[in-house]
Amino acid sequence: MIIAYGFANLLQSVAAARTTVHHTFDPGLLLRLAGHRTYLIGLACQVVGFVLAFLARRDLPLFLVQASVAAGLGVTAVLGVLVLKWRLPAAEVVLLVLLFAGITALVLSAQPAPSRQLGTAGLVGLAVAVVAIAASGFFAARLHGALGSVVLGSLAGMAFSAAAVAARPLASAGSVEAFVRDPLLYLLIVHSVIGQLLLGLAMQRGSTTAAVAAMDAAGAVPAAIVGLLLLNDKIWPGREWLAGLGFLVTLAAVVGLTRYAEPQHHHAGARQKAMVGAGMVPVQAASTGPRSETTTSTGGVTSTGVGSIGVARRRRPITRS
Protein backbone atom coordinates (compact mmCIF):
# COMPACT_ATOMS: atom_id res chain seq x y z
CA MET A 1 0.00 0.00 0.00
CA ILE A 2 2.74 2.47 0.97
CA ILE A 3 4.76 1.62 -2.14
CA ALA A 4 1.72 2.01 -4.41
CA TYR A 5 0.95 5.46 -3.01
CA GLY A 6 4.60 6.41 -3.36
CA PHE A 7 4.54 5.69 -7.09
CA ALA A 8 1.17 7.45 -7.44
CA ASN A 9 2.50 10.56 -5.71
CA LEU A 10 5.45 10.83 -8.06
CA LEU A 11 3.66 10.21 -11.35
CA GLN A 12 0.54 12.28 -10.70
CA SER A 13 2.53 15.29 -9.59
CA VAL A 14 4.62 15.17 -12.78
CA ALA A 15 1.43 15.16 -14.88
CA ALA A 16 -0.10 18.03 -12.90
CA ALA A 17 2.99 20.15 -13.50
CA ARG A 18 2.67 19.58 -17.25
CA THR A 19 -0.99 20.62 -17.41
CA THR A 20 -2.26 24.15 -17.97
CA VAL A 21 -2.92 25.84 -14.63
CA HIS A 22 -6.61 26.04 -13.71
CA HIS A 23 -7.96 28.88 -11.59
CA THR A 24 -11.52 27.59 -11.31
CA PHE A 25 -13.11 24.59 -9.63
CA ASP A 26 -13.45 22.85 -12.99
CA PRO A 27 -13.77 19.04 -13.17
CA GLY A 28 -12.36 19.38 -16.68
CA LEU A 29 -8.92 19.42 -15.05
CA LEU A 30 -9.28 15.69 -14.36
CA LEU A 31 -10.00 15.11 -18.05
CA ARG A 32 -6.92 17.12 -19.01
CA LEU A 33 -4.80 15.16 -16.56
CA ALA A 34 -6.22 11.92 -17.96
CA GLY A 35 -4.71 12.91 -21.29
CA HIS A 36 -1.27 12.24 -19.81
CA ARG A 37 -0.12 8.64 -19.79
CA THR A 38 1.98 9.44 -16.72
CA TYR A 39 -1.12 10.50 -14.81
CA LEU A 40 -3.07 7.39 -15.80
CA ILE A 41 -0.24 5.13 -14.63
CA GLY A 42 -0.09 7.08 -11.39
CA LEU A 43 -3.86 6.82 -11.02
CA ALA A 44 -3.65 3.05 -11.50
CA CYS A 45 -1.06 2.91 -8.71
CA GLN A 46 -3.35 5.01 -6.53
CA VAL A 47 -6.26 2.63 -7.18
CA VAL A 48 -4.09 -0.30 -6.10
CA GLY A 49 -3.10 1.59 -2.96
CA PHE A 50 -6.72 2.54 -2.30
CA VAL A 51 -7.92 -1.07 -2.58
CA LEU A 52 -5.22 -2.26 -0.20
CA ALA A 53 -6.00 0.57 2.23
CA PHE A 54 -9.72 -0.21 1.96
CA LEU A 55 -9.11 -3.85 2.89
CA ALA A 56 -6.83 -2.79 5.76
CA ARG A 57 -9.53 -0.50 7.17
CA ARG A 58 -11.82 -3.46 7.76
CA ASP A 59 -9.94 -4.41 10.92
CA LEU A 60 -7.23 -1.79 11.46
CA PRO A 61 -7.80 1.63 13.07
CA LEU A 62 -7.79 4.70 10.85
CA PHE A 63 -4.88 6.32 12.68
CA LEU A 64 -2.64 3.48 11.45
CA VAL A 65 -3.98 3.25 7.89
CA GLN A 66 -4.01 7.01 7.27
CA ALA A 67 -0.50 7.42 8.65
CA SER A 68 0.63 4.60 6.34
CA VAL A 69 -0.97 6.34 3.35
CA ALA A 70 0.88 9.55 4.22
CA ALA A 71 4.08 7.53 4.55
CA GLY A 72 3.94 6.98 0.80
CA LEU A 73 5.76 10.30 0.65
CA GLY A 74 8.86 8.53 1.96
CA VAL A 75 8.68 6.07 -0.93
CA THR A 76 8.31 9.00 -3.30
CA ALA A 77 11.52 10.52 -1.92
CA VAL A 78 13.42 7.26 -2.42
CA LEU A 79 12.05 6.89 -5.96
CA GLY A 80 13.15 10.44 -6.69
CA VAL A 81 16.70 9.51 -5.74
CA LEU A 82 16.74 6.28 -7.74
CA VAL A 83 14.84 7.43 -10.84
CA LEU A 84 15.16 11.21 -11.07
CA LYS A 85 18.59 11.46 -9.40
CA TRP A 86 17.46 13.70 -6.57
CA ARG A 87 20.09 14.37 -3.93
CA LEU A 88 19.21 13.07 -0.47
CA PRO A 89 20.44 15.41 2.30
CA ALA A 90 21.44 13.97 5.66
CA ALA A 91 18.39 15.64 7.23
CA GLU A 92 16.07 13.79 4.83
CA VAL A 93 17.73 10.47 5.68
CA VAL A 94 17.00 11.17 9.35
CA LEU A 95 13.37 11.99 8.48
CA LEU A 96 13.01 8.72 6.58
CA VAL A 97 14.29 6.84 9.62
CA LEU A 98 11.82 8.72 11.83
CA LEU A 99 9.02 7.90 9.39
CA PHE A 100 9.82 4.19 9.63
CA ALA A 101 10.01 4.44 13.44
CA GLY A 102 6.65 6.23 13.63
CA ILE A 103 4.89 3.63 11.47
CA THR A 104 6.47 0.85 13.54
CA ALA A 105 5.14 2.42 16.75
CA LEU A 106 1.64 2.64 15.26
CA VAL A 107 1.75 -1.00 14.16
CA LEU A 108 2.75 -2.08 17.68
CA SER A 109 0.03 0.00 19.34
CA ALA A 110 -2.92 -0.64 16.99
CA GLN A 111 -5.40 -3.28 18.14
CA PRO A 112 -7.38 -4.89 15.28
CA ALA A 113 -11.15 -4.64 15.67
CA PRO A 114 -14.20 -4.50 13.36
CA SER A 115 -15.70 -1.09 12.76
CA ARG A 116 -18.83 0.26 14.39
CA GLN A 117 -21.47 1.48 11.92
CA LEU A 118 -21.91 5.23 11.55
CA GLY A 119 -25.71 5.38 11.57
CA THR A 120 -27.97 8.01 10.03
CA ALA A 121 -26.26 10.91 11.76
CA GLY A 122 -22.91 9.84 10.34
CA LEU A 123 -24.31 9.57 6.81
CA VAL A 124 -25.82 13.04 7.05
CA GLY A 125 -22.53 14.40 8.36
CA LEU A 126 -20.58 12.95 5.42
CA ALA A 127 -23.17 14.30 2.95
CA VAL A 128 -22.94 17.78 4.47
CA ALA A 129 -19.15 17.52 4.32
CA VAL A 130 -19.34 16.87 0.56
CA VAL A 131 -21.25 20.10 -0.01
CA ALA A 132 -19.09 22.12 2.37
CA ILE A 133 -15.78 20.92 0.89
CA ALA A 134 -16.95 21.39 -2.71
CA ALA A 135 -18.29 24.88 -1.98
CA SER A 136 -15.06 25.85 -0.24
CA GLY A 137 -13.05 24.46 -3.14
CA PHE A 138 -15.07 26.56 -5.60
CA PHE A 139 -13.84 29.75 -3.93
CA ALA A 140 -10.38 28.45 -2.97
CA ALA A 141 -9.61 27.64 -6.61
CA ARG A 142 -9.25 31.39 -7.23
CA LEU A 143 -6.33 31.63 -4.80
CA HIS A 144 -2.77 31.73 -6.10
CA GLY A 145 0.68 30.86 -4.82
CA ALA A 146 1.44 29.28 -1.46
CA LEU A 147 -1.89 30.35 0.04
CA GLY A 148 -3.78 28.55 -2.70
CA SER A 149 -1.61 25.46 -2.21
CA VAL A 150 -2.28 25.38 1.53
CA VAL A 151 -6.04 25.94 1.29
CA LEU A 152 -6.63 23.58 -1.63
CA GLY A 153 -4.31 20.97 -0.15
CA SER A 154 -6.15 21.15 3.18
CA LEU A 155 -9.52 20.75 1.47
CA ALA A 156 -8.20 17.77 -0.51
CA GLY A 157 -7.00 16.20 2.74
CA MET A 158 -10.42 16.72 4.33
CA ALA A 159 -12.13 15.06 1.36
CA PHE A 160 -9.79 12.06 1.50
CA SER A 161 -10.24 11.92 5.27
CA ALA A 162 -14.03 11.77 4.86
CA ALA A 163 -13.60 9.03 2.25
CA ALA A 164 -11.51 7.05 4.74
CA VAL A 165 -14.20 7.45 7.41
CA ALA A 166 -16.80 6.10 4.97
CA ALA A 167 -14.53 3.22 3.96
CA ARG A 168 -13.96 1.89 7.50
CA PRO A 169 -17.53 0.63 8.16
CA LEU A 170 -18.17 -0.03 4.45
CA ALA A 171 -15.33 -2.56 4.39
CA SER A 172 -17.31 -4.71 6.84
CA ALA A 173 -20.24 -5.21 4.43
CA GLY A 174 -21.41 -8.82 4.60
CA SER A 175 -22.17 -9.31 0.90
CA VAL A 176 -21.69 -7.73 -2.51
CA GLU A 177 -25.35 -6.67 -2.54
CA ALA A 178 -25.03 -4.96 0.82
CA PHE A 179 -21.84 -3.30 -0.36
CA VAL A 180 -23.43 -1.88 -3.52
CA ARG A 181 -26.59 -0.71 -1.74
CA ASP A 182 -24.75 1.01 1.09
CA PRO A 183 -24.90 4.84 0.77
CA LEU A 184 -21.38 4.97 2.18
CA LEU A 185 -20.05 3.61 -1.11
CA TYR A 186 -21.36 6.58 -3.07
CA LEU A 187 -20.30 9.08 -0.44
CA LEU A 188 -16.82 7.55 -0.62
CA ILE A 189 -16.73 7.90 -4.41
CA VAL A 190 -17.90 11.52 -4.39
CA HIS A 191 -15.41 12.51 -1.67
CA SER A 192 -12.58 10.77 -3.54
CA VAL A 193 -13.36 12.51 -6.85
CA ILE A 194 -13.58 15.92 -5.16
CA GLY A 195 -10.35 15.23 -3.30
CA GLN A 196 -8.61 14.24 -6.53
CA LEU A 197 -9.73 17.45 -8.24
CA LEU A 198 -8.64 19.61 -5.30
CA LEU A 199 -5.30 17.82 -5.17
CA GLY A 200 -4.70 18.47 -8.86
CA LEU A 201 -5.47 22.16 -8.37
CA ALA A 202 -3.23 22.37 -5.30
CA MET A 203 -0.30 20.76 -7.11
CA GLN A 204 -0.53 23.38 -9.87
CA ARG A 205 -0.11 26.30 -7.47
CA GLY A 206 3.09 28.03 -6.41
CA SER A 207 4.08 25.78 -3.50
CA THR A 208 3.95 22.01 -3.73
CA THR A 209 5.61 21.88 -0.31
CA ALA A 210 2.73 23.74 1.33
CA ALA A 211 0.12 21.68 -0.53
CA VAL A 212 1.53 18.32 0.55
CA ALA A 213 2.06 19.35 4.17
CA ALA A 214 -1.47 20.75 4.43
CA MET A 215 -3.03 17.71 2.76
CA ASP A 216 -1.25 15.21 4.99
CA ALA A 217 -2.16 17.05 8.18
CA ALA A 218 -5.78 17.65 7.17
CA GLY A 219 -6.19 14.07 5.95
CA ALA A 220 -4.69 12.14 8.85
CA VAL A 221 -5.81 14.01 11.96
CA PRO A 222 -9.63 14.21 11.49
CA ALA A 223 -9.89 10.56 10.38
CA ALA A 224 -7.88 9.42 13.39
CA ILE A 225 -10.12 11.37 15.79
CA VAL A 226 -13.38 10.17 14.22
CA GLY A 227 -12.11 6.59 14.17
CA LEU A 228 -11.26 6.60 17.87
CA LEU A 229 -14.48 8.33 18.92
CA LEU A 230 -17.07 6.76 16.62
CA LEU A 231 -15.75 3.75 14.70
CA ASN A 232 -14.44 1.46 17.43
CA ASP A 233 -10.77 2.06 16.62
CA LYS A 234 -8.76 0.56 19.44
CA ILE A 235 -5.28 0.78 20.97
CA TRP A 236 -3.71 -2.00 22.99
CA PRO A 237 -4.12 -1.17 26.72
CA GLY A 238 -1.08 0.60 28.11
CA ARG A 239 0.20 1.59 24.66
CA GLU A 240 -1.75 4.80 24.23
CA TRP A 241 1.42 6.81 24.67
CA LEU A 242 3.13 4.77 21.94
CA ALA A 243 0.24 5.37 19.52
CA GLY A 244 0.24 9.11 20.20
CA LEU A 245 4.01 9.37 19.85
CA GLY A 246 4.05 7.26 16.69
CA PHE A 247 1.30 9.33 15.07
CA LEU A 248 3.03 12.63 15.86
CA VAL A 249 6.43 11.38 14.70
CA THR A 250 4.98 10.03 11.45
CA LEU A 251 3.11 13.25 10.69
CA ALA A 252 6.13 15.40 11.56
CA ALA A 253 8.40 13.28 9.36
CA VAL A 254 5.98 13.55 6.40
CA VAL A 255 5.74 17.32 6.75
CA GLY A 256 9.51 17.54 7.18
CA LEU A 257 10.16 15.51 4.03
CA THR A 258 8.22 18.02 1.96
CA ARG A 259 10.59 20.74 3.17
CA TYR A 260 13.45 19.29 1.12
CA ALA A 261 11.50 18.40 -2.01
CA GLU A 262 11.23 21.64 -3.93
CA PRO A 263 14.77 23.04 -3.60
CA GLN A 264 16.39 19.84 -4.90
CA HIS A 265 14.28 19.80 -8.05
CA HIS A 266 14.77 23.53 -8.49
CA HIS A 267 18.54 23.09 -8.49
CA ALA A 268 18.28 20.24 -10.98
CA GLY A 269 16.25 22.51 -13.26
CA ALA A 270 18.82 25.28 -12.85
CA ARG A 271 21.61 22.91 -13.92
CA GLN A 272 19.65 21.90 -17.01
CA LYS A 273 19.01 25.56 -17.82
CA ALA A 274 22.72 26.29 -17.62
CA MET A 275 23.48 23.35 -19.92
CA VAL A 276 20.95 24.60 -22.46
CA GLY A 277 22.42 28.10 -22.34
CA ALA A 278 25.90 26.71 -22.92
CA GLY A 279 24.74 24.69 -25.91
CA MET A 280 25.48 21.36 -24.18
CA VAL A 281 21.85 20.25 -24.47
CA PRO A 282 19.59 21.16 -27.41
CA VAL A 283 16.57 23.23 -26.47
CA GLN A 284 14.30 20.63 -28.05
CA ALA A 285 15.80 17.91 -25.87
CA ALA A 286 15.21 19.92 -22.72
CA SER A 287 11.52 20.35 -23.43
CA THR A 288 9.34 17.50 -22.20
CA GLY A 289 5.91 18.95 -22.79
CA PRO A 290 3.89 21.67 -24.46
CA ARG A 291 4.78 25.30 -24.07
CA SER A 292 2.98 26.28 -20.91
CA GLU A 293 3.65 28.52 -18.00
CA THR A 294 5.01 26.79 -14.93
CA THR A 295 5.45 28.31 -11.50
CA THR A 296 8.01 27.17 -8.95
CA SER A 297 8.28 28.36 -5.39
CA THR A 298 11.51 27.84 -3.44
CA GLY A 299 12.38 29.33 -0.12
CA GLY A 300 9.54 31.83 -0.36
CA VAL A 301 10.65 33.09 -3.81
CA THR A 302 8.40 32.29 -6.77
CA SER A 303 9.83 32.07 -10.27
CA THR A 304 7.99 31.54 -13.55
CA GLY A 305 9.30 29.87 -16.71
CA VAL A 306 7.81 29.41 -20.16
CA GLY A 307 8.47 26.63 -22.66
CA SER A 308 11.49 24.40 -22.36
CA ILE A 309 13.14 26.24 -19.49
CA GLY A 310 9.87 26.42 -17.56
CA VAL A 311 9.50 22.66 -17.85
CA ALA A 312 13.08 22.13 -16.74
CA ARG A 313 12.45 24.16 -13.61
CA ARG A 314 9.39 22.34 -12.40
CA ARG A 315 9.32 21.61 -8.72
CA ARG A 316 10.18 18.16 -7.53
CA PRO A 317 6.85 16.28 -7.51
CA ILE A 318 5.49 14.98 -4.27
CA THR A 319 1.89 14.14 -3.20
CA ARG A 320 -1.18 11.55 -1.34
CA SER A 321 -4.88 9.97 -1.02
PDB file of N, CA and C in Angstrom, residues 16-19 21 23 144-146 149 202-208 262 265-266 292-298 301-306 309-311 313-316:
ATOM      1  N   ALA A  16       0.528  16.766 -13.279  1.00  0.00           N
ATOM      2  CA  ALA A  16      -0.104  18.029 -12.904  1.00  0.00           C
ATOM      3  C   ALA A  16       0.760  19.221 -13.274  1.00  0.00           C
ATOM      4  N   ALA A  17       2.088  19.055 -13.148  1.00  0.00           N
ATOM      5  CA  ALA A  17       2.995  20.145 -13.495  1.00  0.00           C
ATOM      6  C   ALA A  17       3.023  20.415 -14.992  1.00  0.00           C
ATOM      7  N   ARG A  18       2.646  19.428 -15.804  1.00  0.00           N
ATOM      8  CA  ARG A  18       2.672  19.579 -17.248  1.00  0.00           C
ATOM      9  C   ARG A  18       1.327  20.033 -17.822  1.00  0.00           C
ATOM     10  N   THR A  19       0.350  20.260 -16.954  1.00  0.00           N
ATOM     11  CA  THR A  19      -0.987  20.621 -17.407  1.00  0.00           C
ATOM     12  C   THR A  19      -1.231  22.108 -17.180  1.00  0.00           C
ATOM     13  N   VAL A  21      -2.432  25.496 -15.954  1.00  0.00           N
ATOM     14  CA  VAL A  21      -2.918  25.844 -14.627  1.00  0.00           C
ATOM     15  C   VAL A  21      -4.376  26.267 -14.685  1.00  0.00           C
ATOM     16  N   HIS A  23      -7.645  27.972 -12.691  1.00  0.00           N
ATOM     17  CA  HIS A  23      -7.956  28.884 -11.587  1.00  0.00           C
ATOM     18  C   HIS A  23      -9.437  28.843 -11.240  1.00  0.00           C
ATOM     19  N   HIS A 144      -4.020  31.982  -5.390  1.00  0.00           N
ATOM     20  CA  HIS A 144      -2.772  31.732  -6.097  1.00  0.00           C
ATOM     21  C   HIS A 144      -1.639  31.480  -5.104  1.00  0.00           C
ATOM     22  N   GLY A 145      -0.536  30.986  -5.611  1.00  0.00           N
ATOM     23  CA  GLY A 145       0.684  30.859  -4.824  1.00  0.00           C
ATOM     24  C   GLY A 145       0.547  29.904  -3.652  1.00  0.00           C
ATOM     25  N   ALA A 146       1.383  30.166  -2.623  1.00  0.00           N
ATOM     26  CA  ALA A 146       1.440  29.281  -1.465  1.00  0.00           C
ATOM     27  C   ALA A 146       0.113  29.211  -0.723  1.00  0.00           C
ATOM     28  N   SER A 149      -2.083  26.822  -2.440  1.00  0.00           N
ATOM     29  CA  SER A 149      -1.612  25.461  -2.206  1.00  0.00           C
ATOM     30  C   SER A 149      -2.052  24.948  -0.846  1.00  0.00           C
ATOM     31  N   ALA A 202      -4.252  21.974  -6.273  1.00  0.00           N
ATOM     32  CA  ALA A 202      -3.231  22.372  -5.298  1.00  0.00           C
ATOM     33  C   ALA A 202      -1.827  22.158  -5.846  1.00  0.00           C
ATOM     34  N   MET A 203      -1.626  21.080  -6.578  1.00  0.00           N
ATOM     35  CA  MET A 203      -0.302  20.762  -7.110  1.00  0.00           C
ATOM     36  C   MET A 203       0.113  21.707  -8.230  1.00  0.00           C
ATOM     37  N   GLN A 204      -0.841  22.430  -8.805  1.00  0.00           N
ATOM     38  CA  GLN A 204      -0.525  23.380  -9.865  1.00  0.00           C
ATOM     39  C   GLN A 204      -0.155  24.763  -9.325  1.00  0.00           C
ATOM     40  N   ARG A 205      -0.371  24.986  -8.032  1.00  0.00           N
ATOM     41  CA  ARG A 205      -0.109  26.299  -7.470  1.00  0.00           C
ATOM     42  C   ARG A 205       1.376  26.500  -7.186  1.00  0.00           C
ATOM     43  N   GLY A 206       1.700  27.638  -6.562  1.00  0.00           N
ATOM     44  CA  GLY A 206       3.090  28.027  -6.406  1.00  0.00           C
ATOM     45  C   GLY A 206       3.910  27.194  -5.455  1.00  0.00           C
ATOM     46  N   SER A 207       3.295  26.478  -4.506  1.00  0.00           N
ATOM     47  CA  SER A 207       4.080  25.783  -3.497  1.00  0.00           C
ATOM     48  C   SER A 207       3.587  24.357  -3.319  1.00  0.00           C
ATOM     49  N   THR A 208       4.268  23.418  -3.933  1.00  0.00           N
ATOM     50  CA  THR A 208       3.952  22.012  -3.734  1.00  0.00           C
ATOM     51  C   THR A 208       4.222  21.605  -2.289  1.00  0.00           C
ATOM     52  N   GLU A 262      11.216  20.635  -2.880  1.00  0.00           N
ATOM     53  CA  GLU A 262      11.234  21.642  -3.925  1.00  0.00           C
ATOM     54  C   GLU A 262      12.641  22.138  -4.263  1.00  0.00           C
ATOM     55  N   HIS A 265      14.707  19.819  -6.651  1.00  0.00           N
ATOM     56  CA  HIS A 265      14.284  19.803  -8.047  1.00  0.00           C
ATOM     57  C   HIS A 265      14.584  21.135  -8.724  1.00  0.00           C
ATOM     58  N   HIS A 266      14.465  22.202  -7.952  1.00  0.00           N
ATOM     59  CA  HIS A 266      14.771  23.530  -8.489  1.00  0.00           C
ATOM     60  C   HIS A 266      16.224  23.602  -8.950  1.00  0.00           C
ATOM     61  N   SER A 292       3.963  25.799 -21.876  1.00  0.00           N
ATOM     62  CA  SER A 292       2.981  26.276 -20.914  1.00  0.00           C
ATOM     63  C   SER A 292       3.703  26.917 -19.768  1.00  0.00           C
ATOM     64  N   GLU A 293       3.037  27.790 -19.088  1.00  0.00           N
ATOM     65  CA  GLU A 293       3.650  28.523 -17.996  1.00  0.00           C
ATOM     66  C   GLU A 293       3.681  27.659 -16.757  1.00  0.00           C
ATOM     67  N   THR A 294       4.838  27.617 -16.101  1.00  0.00           N
ATOM     68  CA  THR A 294       5.011  26.788 -14.930  1.00  0.00           C
ATOM     69  C   THR A 294       5.580  27.619 -13.800  1.00  0.00           C
ATOM     70  N   THR A 295       5.014  27.494 -12.627  1.00  0.00           N
ATOM     71  CA  THR A 295       5.448  28.305 -11.502  1.00  0.00           C
ATOM     72  C   THR A 295       6.133  27.441 -10.474  1.00  0.00           C
ATOM     73  N   THR A 296       7.261  27.908  -9.962  1.00  0.00           N
ATOM     74  CA  THR A 296       8.008  27.174  -8.952  1.00  0.00           C
ATOM     75  C   THR A 296       8.278  28.092  -7.777  1.00  0.00           C
ATOM     76  N   SER A 297       8.046  27.562  -6.578  1.00  0.00           N
ATOM     77  CA  SER A 297       8.284  28.359  -5.388  1.00  0.00           C
ATOM     78  C   SER A 297       9.358  27.694  -4.553  1.00  0.00           C
ATOM     79  N   THR A 298      10.423  28.391  -4.233  1.00  0.00           N
ATOM     80  CA  THR A 298      11.507  27.835  -3.442  1.00  0.00           C
ATOM     81  C   THR A 298      11.972  28.866  -2.427  1.00  0.00           C
ATOM     82  N   VAL A 301      10.496  32.309  -2.583  1.00  0.00           N
ATOM     83  CA  VAL A 301      10.649  33.085  -3.807  1.00  0.00           C
ATOM     84  C   VAL A 301       9.985  32.325  -4.930  1.00  0.00           C
ATOM     85  N   THR A 302       9.115  32.933  -5.681  1.00  0.00           N
ATOM     86  CA  THR A 302       8.404  32.288  -6.767  1.00  0.00           C
ATOM     87  C   THR A 302       8.982  32.735  -8.089  1.00  0.00           C
ATOM     88  N   SER A 303       9.307  31.752  -8.966  1.00  0.00           N
ATOM     89  CA  SER A 303       9.831  32.071 -10.273  1.00  0.00           C
ATOM     90  C   SER A 303       8.946  31.436 -11.321  1.00  0.00           C
ATOM     91  N   THR A 304       8.858  32.040 -12.503  1.00  0.00           N
ATOM     92  CA  THR A 304       7.991  31.541 -13.547  1.00  0.00           C
ATOM     93  C   THR A 304       8.790  31.334 -14.815  1.00  0.00           C
ATOM     94  N   GLY A 305       8.604  30.175 -15.470  1.00  0.00           N
ATOM     95  CA  GLY A 305       9.301  29.872 -16.708  1.00  0.00           C
ATOM     96  C   GLY A 305       8.308  29.518 -17.780  1.00  0.00           C
ATOM     97  N   VAL A 306       8.679  29.738 -19.049  1.00  0.00           N
ATOM     98  CA  VAL A 306       7.812  29.411 -20.164  1.00  0.00           C
ATOM     99  C   VAL A 306       8.566  28.513 -21.112  1.00  0.00           C
ATOM    100  N   ILE A 309      12.490  25.932 -20.772  1.00  0.00           N
ATOM    101  CA  ILE A 309      13.135  26.241 -19.490  1.00  0.00           C
ATOM    102  C   ILE A 309      12.137  26.126 -18.360  1.00  0.00           C
ATOM    103  N   GLY A 310      10.903  26.543 -18.595  1.00  0.00           N
ATOM    104  CA  GLY A 310       9.873  26.420 -17.564  1.00  0.00           C
ATOM    105  C   GLY A 310       9.649  24.977 -17.179  1.00  0.00           C
ATOM    106  N   VAL A 311       9.667  24.077 -18.164  1.00  0.00           N
ATOM    107  CA  VAL A 311       9.501  22.661 -17.853  1.00  0.00           C
ATOM    108  C   VAL A 311      10.676  22.150 -17.061  1.00  0.00           C
ATOM    109  N   ARG A 313      12.388  23.659 -14.971  1.00  0.00           N
ATOM    110  CA  ARG A 313      12.447  24.164 -13.605  1.00  0.00           C
ATOM    111  C   ARG A 313      11.254  23.755 -12.782  1.00  0.00           C
ATOM    112  N   ARG A 314      10.528  22.759 -13.208  1.00  0.00           N
ATOM    113  CA  ARG A 314       9.391  22.335 -12.403  1.00  0.00           C
ATOM    114  C   ARG A 314       9.851  21.850 -11.044  1.00  0.00           C
ATOM    115  N   ARG A 315       8.989  22.034 -10.078  1.00  0.00           N
ATOM    116  CA  ARG A 315       9.321  21.606  -8.724  1.00  0.00           C
ATOM    117  C   ARG A 315       9.372  20.096  -8.650  1.00  0.00           C
ATOM    118  N   ARG A 316      10.106  19.598  -7.713  1.00  0.00           N
ATOM    119  CA  ARG A 316      10.184  18.164  -7.525  1.00  0.00           C
ATOM    120  C   ARG A 316       8.836  17.656  -7.073  1.00  0.00           C
TER     121      ARG A 316
END
